[in-house]
Coordinates of C-alpha atoms and ligand atoms in Angstrom, one line a residue:
M1 CA 40.9 -51.9 9.0
G2 CA 42.3 -48.8 10.5
F3 CA 43.0 -47.5 7.0
F4 CA 39.4 -48.2 6.0
S5 CA 37.8 -46.5 9.0
A6 CA 40.1 -43.6 8.5
F7 CA 39.1 -43.5 4.8
L8 CA 35.4 -43.8 5.8
C9 CA 35.9 -41.0 8.2
L10 CA 37.6 -38.9 5.6
I11 CA 34.5 -39.1 3.5
L12 CA 31.9 -39.0 6.2
C13 CA 33.6 -36.4 8.3
S14 CA 34.0 -34.1 5.3
F15 CA 30.4 -34.7 4.5
E16 CA 29.5 -33.8 8.0
N17 CA 31.6 -30.7 7.7
E18 CA 29.8 -29.7 4.6
F19 CA 26.6 -30.1 6.4
A20 CA 27.8 -28.0 9.3
L21 CA 28.9 -25.3 6.8
A22 CA 25.6 -25.5 5.0
A23 CA 23.8 -25.2 8.3
R24 CA 25.9 -22.2 9.2
D25 CA 25.1 -20.6 5.8
T26 CA 21.5 -20.2 6.7
K27 CA 22.7 -17.7 9.3
P28 CA 22.8 -14.3 7.7
H29 CA 26.2 -13.1 6.6
P30 CA 27.3 -11.3 3.4
L31 CA 27.0 -13.5 0.4
P32 CA 27.6 -12.5 -3.3
H33 CA 24.1 -13.3 -4.3
T34 CA 22.7 -10.7 -1.9
T35 CA 23.8 -8.0 -4.3
H36 CA 21.8 -7.5 -7.4
T37 CA 22.7 -5.7 -10.6
V38 CA 20.2 -3.9 -12.8
E39 CA 20.3 -1.7 -15.8
V40 CA 19.8 1.9 -14.8
K41 CA 17.3 2.3 -17.6
S42 CA 15.1 -0.4 -16.1
L43 CA 14.7 1.7 -13.1
L44 CA 13.4 4.7 -15.1
P45 CA 9.8 4.7 -16.2
P46 CA 9.2 4.4 -20.0
T47 CA 6.8 6.8 -21.6
T48 CA 4.4 4.4 -23.1
C49 CA 1.9 2.1 -21.6
S50 CA 2.7 -1.6 -21.8
P51 CA -0.2 -3.8 -22.5
S52 CA -1.8 -5.5 -19.5
T53 CA -0.7 -9.0 -18.9
K54 CA -3.4 -9.6 -16.3
G55 CA -6.7 -8.5 -18.0
H56 CA -10.3 -8.8 -16.8
N57 CA -10.2 -12.6 -17.1
N58 CA -12.6 -14.0 -14.6
N59 CA -13.4 -17.2 -13.0
K60 CA -16.1 -17.9 -10.4
A61 CA -13.8 -17.6 -7.4
S62 CA -12.2 -14.3 -8.2
S63 CA -12.6 -10.9 -9.8
V64 CA -9.7 -9.0 -11.3
L65 CA -9.5 -5.3 -11.8
K66 CA -6.7 -3.4 -13.6
V67 CA -4.7 -1.1 -11.3
V68 CA -3.0 2.0 -12.8
H69 CA -1.0 4.7 -11.2
K70 CA -3.0 7.9 -10.9
H71 CA -0.5 10.0 -12.8
G72 CA 0.7 7.5 -15.4
P73 CA -0.3 7.5 -19.0
C74 CA -2.4 4.4 -18.5
S75 CA -4.6 6.5 -16.4
K76 CA -7.5 8.5 -17.7
F77 CA -6.3 11.4 -15.6
H78 CA -3.0 11.8 -17.5
K79 CA -3.1 14.7 -19.8
S80 CA -0.7 13.6 -22.5
S81 CA 1.4 16.4 -23.8
K82 CA 2.9 16.1 -27.3
T83 CA 6.1 17.8 -26.3
S84 CA 6.7 15.6 -23.3
T85 CA 9.5 13.2 -23.8
T86 CA 10.5 12.7 -20.2
T87 CA 9.2 10.3 -17.6
C88 CA 5.6 9.8 -16.8
D89 CA 5.1 11.5 -13.5
E90 CA 8.0 13.9 -13.1
K91 CA 5.9 16.9 -12.3
Y92 CA 4.0 15.2 -9.5
H93 CA 6.8 14.1 -7.1
A94 CA 6.5 17.2 -4.8
Q95 CA 2.8 16.8 -4.5
I96 CA 2.9 13.0 -4.0
L97 CA 5.6 13.3 -1.2
K98 CA 3.8 16.2 0.5
Q99 CA 0.5 14.3 0.6
D100 CA 2.4 11.3 1.7
Q101 CA 3.6 13.0 4.9
A102 CA 0.1 14.3 5.6
R103 CA -1.3 10.7 5.3
V104 CA 1.4 9.3 7.6
N105 CA 0.7 12.0 10.2
S106 CA -3.0 11.1 10.2
I107 CA -2.2 7.3 10.5
H108 CA 0.1 8.0 13.5
S109 CA -2.4 10.3 15.1
R110 CA -5.2 7.8 14.8
L111 CA -3.0 4.9 16.1
N112 CA -1.8 7.1 19.0
H113 CA -5.3 8.1 19.8
N114 CA -6.4 4.4 19.9
N115 CA -3.3 3.4 22.0
N116 CA -4.2 6.1 24.6
K117 CA -7.7 4.9 24.9
D118 CA -8.4 3.9 28.5
P119 CA -11.8 3.3 30.2
L120 CA -11.8 6.8 31.7
T121 CA -11.2 8.7 28.5
Q122 CA -13.1 6.4 26.1
S123 CA -16.4 8.2 26.3
A124 CA -14.8 11.5 25.8
A125 CA -12.8 10.1 22.9
T126 CA -16.0 9.4 20.9
T127 CA -16.9 13.1 21.0
L128 CA -13.5 14.2 19.5
P129 CA -13.6 15.7 16.0
A130 CA -13.7 13.1 13.3
K131 CA -10.3 11.6 12.5
S132 CA -11.0 9.1 9.8
G133 CA -8.1 10.9 8.3
D134 CA -6.5 7.9 6.8
V135 CA -7.8 8.9 3.4
I136 CA -5.6 11.8 2.4
G137 CA -5.3 11.9 -1.4
S138 CA -2.0 10.2 -1.8
G139 CA -3.3 6.8 -2.6
N140 CA -2.0 6.9 -6.1
Y141 CA -3.3 3.6 -7.4
I142 CA -6.6 3.5 -9.1
V143 CA -9.2 0.8 -10.1
T144 CA -12.4 1.2 -12.1
V145 CA -15.6 -0.2 -10.7
S146 CA -19.3 0.6 -11.6
L147 CA -22.1 1.8 -9.4
G148 CA -25.8 2.1 -9.8
T149 CA -28.5 1.0 -12.3
P150 CA -27.7 1.6 -15.0
A151 CA -24.1 1.0 -14.0
K152 CA -21.8 4.1 -14.2
Q153 CA -18.0 3.6 -14.3
L154 CA -16.0 5.3 -11.5
S155 CA -12.2 5.3 -11.0
L156 CA -11.5 5.0 -7.3
I157 CA -8.2 5.1 -5.4
F158 CA -7.9 1.8 -3.7
D159 CA -6.8 2.0 -0.2
T160 CA -6.1 -0.7 2.4
G161 CA -5.7 2.1 5.0
S162 CA -9.4 3.1 5.1
D163 CA -12.8 1.4 5.3
L164 CA -15.5 3.5 3.8
T165 CA -15.9 3.5 0.1
W166 CA -17.2 6.8 -1.2
T167 CA -17.6 8.8 -4.4
Q168 CA -18.6 12.3 -5.2
C169 CA -22.3 12.7 -5.8
R170 CA -24.7 15.1 -7.4
P171 CA -26.0 17.6 -6.4
C172 CA -22.7 18.9 -5.2
L173 CA -24.1 21.0 -2.4
G174 CA -20.8 22.4 -1.2
S175 CA -18.1 21.8 -3.7
C176 CA -17.0 18.9 -5.9
Y177 CA -13.5 18.7 -7.4
T178 CA -12.8 17.9 -11.0
Q179 CA -13.0 14.2 -11.9
S180 CA -12.5 12.5 -15.2
E181 CA -15.9 10.6 -15.3
P182 CA -19.3 12.3 -14.8
I183 CA -20.1 12.7 -11.2
F184 CA -22.4 10.0 -9.9
D185 CA -26.0 11.1 -9.7
P186 CA -28.1 8.9 -7.4
S187 CA -31.3 10.3 -8.6
L188 CA -30.7 8.7 -12.0
S189 CA -30.1 5.2 -10.4
T190 CA -33.0 2.9 -9.7
S191 CA -31.0 0.9 -7.1
Y192 CA -29.9 3.8 -4.9
K193 CA -31.2 3.9 -1.3
T194 CA -30.5 6.1 1.6
I195 CA -29.9 4.6 5.0
S196 CA -32.1 5.4 8.0
C197 CA -30.5 6.9 11.1
T198 CA -31.8 4.2 13.3
T199 CA -30.2 1.3 11.5
A200 CA -27.2 -0.5 13.0
A201 CA -25.3 0.3 9.8
C202 CA -25.7 4.0 10.5
I203 CA -25.0 3.8 14.2
Q204 CA -21.8 1.8 13.7
L205 CA -20.3 4.7 11.7
S206 CA -19.3 6.5 14.9
S207 CA -17.1 3.5 15.9
L208 CA -15.1 4.0 12.7
G209 CA -14.0 7.5 13.8
V210 CA -16.3 9.4 11.4
K211 CA -18.8 11.9 12.8
Q212 CA -22.3 10.5 12.1
S213 CA -25.4 12.8 12.0
C214 CA -29.0 12.8 10.8
F215 CA -30.9 14.9 8.3
D216 CA -34.6 14.2 7.8
S217 CA -33.9 10.7 9.3
T218 CA -31.3 10.1 6.6
C219 CA -27.8 8.9 7.8
L220 CA -25.1 11.4 7.0
Y221 CA -21.5 11.5 8.1
T222 CA -18.7 14.0 8.1
A223 CA -15.1 12.9 7.5
G224 CA -12.3 15.0 8.6
Y225 CA -8.8 14.8 7.1
G226 CA -5.3 15.4 8.4
D227 CA -5.1 18.7 6.5
M228 CA -8.2 20.2 8.3
S229 CA -10.5 19.8 5.3
F230 CA -13.6 17.6 5.4
S231 CA -16.3 16.1 3.4
I232 CA -20.1 15.7 4.0
E233 CA -21.5 12.4 2.8
V234 CA -24.9 10.8 2.6
F235 CA -24.6 7.2 3.7
G236 CA -26.4 5.1 1.1
S237 CA -26.5 1.7 -0.5
E238 CA -26.1 0.9 -4.2
K239 CA -25.5 -1.9 -6.6
L240 CA -21.8 -2.3 -7.0
T241 CA -20.5 -4.0 -10.2
L242 CA -16.8 -5.1 -10.0
T243 CA -17.0 -7.1 -13.2
P244 CA -20.0 -8.2 -15.3
T245 CA -20.2 -11.4 -13.3
D246 CA -19.5 -10.0 -9.9
V247 CA -22.3 -7.7 -8.8
F248 CA -23.3 -6.8 -5.2
D249 CA -26.7 -5.4 -4.3
G250 CA -27.0 -3.1 -1.3
F251 CA -23.4 -2.1 -1.0
L252 CA -23.0 0.5 1.7
F253 CA -21.0 3.6 0.6
G254 CA -20.7 7.3 1.0
C255 CA -22.3 9.7 -1.5
G256 CA -20.1 12.8 -1.1
L257 CA -22.0 16.1 -1.4
D258 CA -19.3 18.4 -0.3
N259 CA -15.7 17.4 -1.1
E260 CA -12.6 19.4 -0.8
G261 CA -10.1 19.3 -3.6
F262 CA -7.6 16.9 -2.3
F263 CA -8.7 13.9 -4.4
N264 CA -8.5 15.8 -7.6
G265 CA -8.8 13.3 -10.4
S266 CA -10.2 10.1 -9.1
A267 CA -14.0 9.9 -8.3
G268 CA -13.4 8.8 -4.7
L269 CA -12.0 5.9 -2.8
L270 CA -12.4 2.1 -2.5
G271 CA -11.9 1.2 1.2
L272 CA -10.2 -2.2 1.7
G273 CA -9.5 -1.8 5.4
R274 CA -10.3 -4.2 8.2
S275 CA -13.5 -3.0 9.8
N276 CA -16.8 -4.5 8.8
I277 CA -17.9 -1.6 6.5
S278 CA -15.0 -2.2 4.1
I279 CA -15.5 -3.8 0.7
V280 CA -13.6 -6.8 2.0
E281 CA -16.2 -7.4 4.7
Q282 CA -19.2 -6.5 2.6
T283 CA -18.2 -9.0 -0.1
A284 CA -17.1 -11.7 2.4
N285 CA -19.8 -14.1 1.4
K286 CA -18.4 -14.3 -2.1
Y287 CA -14.7 -13.8 -1.6
N288 CA -14.2 -15.0 2.0
R289 CA -12.2 -11.9 2.9
F290 CA -9.5 -12.8 0.4
F291 CA -7.9 -10.3 -1.9
S292 CA -4.5 -9.7 -3.6
Y293 CA -2.9 -7.0 -5.6
C294 CA 0.3 -6.2 -7.5
L295 CA 1.4 -2.6 -7.8
P296 CA 3.3 -2.0 -11.1
S297 CA 6.9 -1.1 -11.2
T298 CA 6.3 2.2 -13.0
S299 CA 3.4 4.5 -13.4
C300 CA 3.4 3.4 -17.1
S301 CA 2.5 -0.2 -16.6
P302 CA -0.6 -1.8 -15.2
G303 CA -1.0 -4.0 -12.1
Y304 CA -4.1 -5.7 -10.7
L305 CA -6.4 -6.0 -7.8
R306 CA -8.1 -9.4 -7.4
F307 CA -10.9 -10.2 -5.1
G308 CA -11.1 -13.9 -4.0
K309 CA -8.7 -16.8 -4.5
G310 CA -7.7 -18.1 -7.8
G311 CA -5.2 -16.8 -10.3
G312 CA -2.5 -19.5 -10.1
S313 CA 1.1 -19.4 -8.8
S314 CA -0.3 -19.3 -5.2
N315 CA 2.2 -21.9 -4.1
A316 CA 4.9 -19.3 -4.6
V317 CA 3.2 -17.1 -1.9
K318 CA 4.8 -17.1 1.5
F319 CA 2.7 -15.9 4.4
T320 CA 3.2 -14.1 7.7
T321 CA 0.7 -13.6 10.5
L322 CA -1.5 -10.5 10.6
S323 CA -1.5 -8.9 14.0
T324 CA -4.7 -8.1 15.7
V325 CA -5.8 -4.5 15.9
S326 CA -8.0 -2.4 18.1
Q327 CA -11.7 -2.2 17.3
G328 CA -12.5 0.1 14.4
D329 CA -8.9 0.4 13.2
P330 CA -8.6 -0.1 9.5
Y331 CA -4.9 -1.0 9.4
Y332 CA -3.2 -4.3 8.4
S333 CA -0.4 -4.7 10.9
L334 CA 2.5 -7.1 10.5
N335 CA 5.2 -8.2 13.0
V336 CA 8.5 -7.0 11.4
T337 CA 11.4 -8.0 13.7
E338 CA 14.5 -7.5 11.6
I339 CA 15.7 -5.9 8.4
N340 CA 18.5 -7.4 6.3
V341 CA 20.7 -5.4 3.9
G342 CA 22.8 -7.3 1.5
G343 CA 21.9 -10.5 3.4
T344 CA 23.2 -9.2 6.8
K345 CA 20.9 -8.5 9.7
L346 CA 21.0 -4.9 10.7
P347 CA 22.1 -4.4 14.3
I348 CA 18.7 -3.3 15.6
S349 CA 17.0 -4.7 18.7
A350 CA 13.6 -6.3 17.9
S351 CA 12.1 -4.0 20.6
V352 CA 12.5 -1.1 18.1
F353 CA 9.7 -2.7 16.1
S354 CA 7.4 -3.4 19.1
R355 CA 4.8 -0.8 18.0
G356 CA 4.1 -3.0 14.9
T357 CA 4.5 -2.3 11.2
I358 CA 1.5 -1.4 9.1
I359 CA 1.3 -2.5 5.4
D360 CA -0.5 0.3 3.5
S361 CA -1.3 0.7 -0.2
G362 CA -1.7 4.5 0.2
T363 CA 1.5 5.5 1.9
V364 CA 4.3 5.9 -0.6
I365 CA 7.6 5.9 1.2
T366 CA 8.2 3.3 3.9
R367 CA 8.5 4.8 7.4
L368 CA 10.8 3.2 10.0
P369 CA 11.6 4.0 13.6
P370 CA 14.7 6.4 13.5
T371 CA 16.9 3.7 15.2
A372 CA 16.0 1.3 12.4
Y373 CA 16.3 3.9 9.6
S374 CA 19.8 5.0 10.6
A375 CA 21.1 1.4 10.7
L376 CA 19.5 0.8 7.3
R377 CA 20.9 4.0 5.8
A378 CA 24.4 3.3 7.1
A379 CA 24.4 -0.2 5.7
F380 CA 23.0 1.0 2.4
L381 CA 25.6 3.8 2.1
Q382 CA 28.4 1.3 2.8
A383 CA 27.1 -1.1 0.1
M384 CA 26.7 1.7 -2.4
M385 CA 30.0 3.4 -1.8
S386 CA 31.1 3.3 -5.4
Y387 CA 28.3 5.5 -6.6
P388 CA 28.3 9.3 -6.3
L389 CA 25.9 10.7 -3.7
T390 CA 23.9 13.8 -4.7
E391 CA 21.9 16.2 -2.6
G392 CA 18.3 15.1 -2.3
V393 CA 15.7 17.4 -3.9
F394 CA 13.0 16.4 -1.5
D395 CA 13.4 16.6 2.3
I396 CA 12.2 13.2 3.2
L397 CA 14.6 11.4 0.8
D398 CA 18.0 12.0 2.2
T399 CA 20.1 9.3 0.5
C400 CA 20.2 10.0 -3.2
Y401 CA 22.5 8.9 -6.0
N402 CA 23.5 10.3 -9.4
F403 CA 23.4 7.3 -11.8
S404 CA 23.8 9.3 -15.0
S405 CA 27.2 8.0 -15.9
F406 CA 26.3 4.3 -15.2
K407 CA 24.8 1.7 -17.5
T408 CA 24.2 -0.8 -14.7
V409 CA 24.2 -0.5 -10.9
S410 CA 24.7 -3.1 -8.2
Y411 CA 22.7 -2.6 -5.1
P412 CA 22.3 -4.7 -1.9
S413 CA 19.2 -6.7 -1.4
I414 CA 16.8 -5.4 1.3
S415 CA 14.5 -7.7 3.1
F416 CA 12.0 -7.5 5.9
V417 CA 12.1 -10.4 8.4
F418 CA 8.9 -11.2 10.2
G419 CA 8.5 -12.7 13.7
D420 CA 7.3 -16.0 12.4
G421 CA 10.4 -16.5 10.2
L422 CA 9.4 -15.1 6.8
T423 CA 12.2 -13.2 5.0
Q424 CA 10.8 -11.1 2.2
D425 CA 13.1 -9.5 -0.4
L426 CA 12.1 -6.3 -2.0
D427 CA 12.1 -5.8 -5.8
A428 CA 14.7 -3.3 -7.2
T429 CA 11.9 -0.9 -7.9
G430 CA 10.9 -1.3 -4.3
I431 CA 14.2 0.1 -3.0
F432 CA 14.7 3.2 -5.0
Y433 CA 12.4 6.3 -5.5
V434 CA 13.5 7.5 -8.9
V435 CA 13.0 11.2 -9.5
S436 CA 15.3 11.2 -12.5
V437 CA 18.5 9.4 -13.5
D438 CA 20.6 11.9 -11.4
Q439 CA 18.2 11.7 -8.5
V440 CA 17.7 8.1 -7.5
C441 CA 16.9 7.9 -3.8
L442 CA 16.6 5.3 -1.1
A443 CA 12.9 5.0 -0.7
F444 CA 12.8 4.9 3.1
T445 CA 12.5 7.6 5.7
E446 CA 12.3 7.8 9.5
N447 CA 9.4 8.6 11.9
K448 CA 9.7 11.4 14.4
D449 CA 10.7 9.0 17.2
D450 CA 10.9 5.3 17.9
S451 CA 7.5 5.3 19.6
Q452 CA 5.7 5.5 16.3
G453 CA 5.1 2.3 14.4
G454 CA 6.6 1.6 11.0
I455 CA 4.6 1.7 7.7
I456 CA 5.5 -0.4 4.7
G457 CA 4.6 1.9 1.8
N458 CA 3.6 1.2 -1.7
V459 CA 7.1 1.7 -3.3
Q460 CA 8.3 -1.2 -1.3
Q461 CA 5.4 -3.3 -2.4
K462 CA 6.0 -2.7 -6.1
R463 CA 6.0 -5.8 -8.3
L464 CA 5.2 -8.1 -5.3
K465 CA 2.1 -10.1 -5.4
V466 CA 0.6 -9.1 -2.0
V467 CA -2.0 -11.5 -0.7
Y468 CA -4.5 -10.7 2.1
D469 CA -6.0 -13.8 3.6
V470 CA -7.9 -11.9 6.2
A471 CA -10.1 -14.9 7.3
G472 CA -6.9 -16.9 7.7
G473 CA -5.2 -14.0 9.6
R474 CA -2.3 -13.8 7.3
V475 CA -0.6 -11.7 4.6
G476 CA 1.6 -13.2 1.9
F477 CA 4.0 -12.2 -0.7
A478 CA 5.4 -13.6 -4.0
P479 CA 8.0 -12.0 -6.2
A480 CA 7.4 -10.6 -9.7
G481 CA 3.6 -10.5 -9.7
C482 CA 3.4 -7.8 -12.4
P483 CA 5.6 -5.8 -14.8
Ligands
NAG501 C1 -20.6 -4.2 11.8 O1 -20.5 -4.4 13.2 C2 -21.3 -3.6 14.0 C3 -21.1 -3.9 15.4 O2 -20.4 -5.0 15.7 C4 -22.8 -4.0 13.6 O3 -23.7 -3.2 14.3 C5 -23.0 -3.7 12.1 O4 -24.3 -4.0 11.7 C6 -22.0 -4.4 11.2 N1 -22.0 -3.9 9.9 C7 -22.0 -4.7 8.8 C8 -22.1 -4.0 7.5 O5 -22.0 -5.9 8.9
NAG502 C1 -7.8 20.0 -10.0 O1 -7.7 19.8 -11.4 C2 -8.2 20.9 -12.1 C3 -8.2 20.5 -13.6 O2 -7.2 19.6 -13.9 C4 -7.2 22.1 -11.8 O3 -7.6 23.2 -12.6 C5 -7.2 22.4 -10.3 O4 -6.2 23.4 -10.1 C6 -6.9 21.1 -9.5 N1 -7.1 21.4 -8.1 C7 -6.2 21.0 -7.2 C8 -6.6 21.4 -5.8 O5 -5.2 20.4 -7.4
NAG503 C1 25.4 13.7 -12.5 O1 26.6 13.2 -13.0 C2 26.8 13.7 -14.3 C3 28.0 12.9 -14.9 O2 29.0 12.7 -13.9 C4 27.1 15.2 -14.3 O3 27.4 15.6 -15.6 C5 25.9 15.8 -13.7 O4 26.1 17.2 -13.6 C6 25.5 15.2 -12.4 N1 24.2 15.8 -12.0 C7 24.0 16.3 -10.8 C8 22.6 16.9 -10.5 O5 24.8 16.4 -9.9
NAG504 C1 6.7 -10.9 16.9 O1 7.6 -11.9 16.8 C2 8.4 -12.2 17.9 C3 9.5 -13.2 17.5 O2 8.8 -14.4 17.1 C4 7.6 -12.6 19.1 O3 8.5 -12.7 20.2 C5 6.6 -11.4 19.4 O4 5.7 -11.8 20.4 C6 5.8 -11.1 18.1 N1 4.9 -10.0 18.4 C7 3.7 -9.9 18.0 C8 3.0 -8.7 18.3 O5 3.1 -10.9 17.5

């Protein structure tokens, strides 16, 4: 009997041991599978457009728009040059990264402004110059919608970091910048209406941080931007056509009469932010505040923006809770509590992230509190020790590698861990900012100090299906949503 119980124990106890080991394995520690290997050339953009895998297929519950990078060859703004044999957007990195910092400055200044609001200064705050800055021209990702009757196509930057949708309008009283489609002319549309100054829709504009005014009892607003330029817009309503079957009458938008040159290319902006003037709220009856998108891996391939549920593979989506924000704030904020590099939790106290982390489609490079960034950088350098570092060409990218003598590279996985337990791995294309094969940089940077909140930029969102279930108070992710 003793033999049998010993035998039984041998089996059961080892079984238990395995269980204990398996349980311990869920604790983060370095594992081989937390390093990934990719071909270097898969990180570099091709020069030709790949055909869209997600077209304008529609069902009743959703509407799908194609997303392209502003500077890629899929975009109408791309001036193809016969002699160009290099990557798609090489010339634009300096411009993109400079505008990116201007956008981040304006997000931080707006958040800071809201945080400092107390009952004593609140009334004074509303008289401050407009700071709807959030719409600096970085955006980068473009969708095409139609406005008016007859419907005119307009390519707009889609932006989860701002609320008001606007486009340039005739007659350009001040200045209009160059755009690829004809500038919208409201006098040629039978469905255009101006908004009276006394309506709630007009009055609410001031709560969004834009400066509202009146001309001939018509509602106008002035939007100021982080770089000190501004635009003057007539607040109007129009028929908005997303797809032939998804048409919205009386959509509130800005008709820009005087626009500075910072949006060069696109016809304006599609605001997907959280306040009730955004397209998400204005189409809530149809889509129930549900949208998703996938930002393509390179500027040469298309992604999508989908309004409403539908579109399959939703069971692969894992969600995390959306934090509440202050009134009139457009931003989607998540509760990041940890970052893992190569499967190991970085030694950062959760309090470093206590200012919250915004997820933004318009910011390019992810911003982290300096304490978090230096830990991330140190772990990344360690894991990438076998590759030659090279001096960064752009100030905000300080960790760059020369991959020109490598066919494949192995890099550590990087994941965001959220307060409610979700661990989300980034795609390879969401870790590196590729300037060229000998300038492949870690696509993260640091804020000025730890008091500024983090921002998950659009590089880190690449190829992920990002799902906004605003009514359900959550944001979800699924891998490999688009090419
Ligand atoms: C948004 O909310 C404000 C105040 O809560 C209200 O006055 C306004 O009519 C709402 N706008 C829309 C478009 O629903
Ligand atoms: C806008 O684009 C036009 C035409 O492509 C160009 O001539 C002009 O310099 C650009 N302006 C800015 C501010 O980038
Ligand atoms: C990158 O590495 C290659 C091969 O080692 C070398 O020839 C080239 O000069 C390096 N480029 C830079 C910018 O350092
Ligand atoms: C974030 O998550 C942590 C851990 O679950 C929790 O203690 C904290 O209260 C959360 N913060 C917010 C703002 O939800």
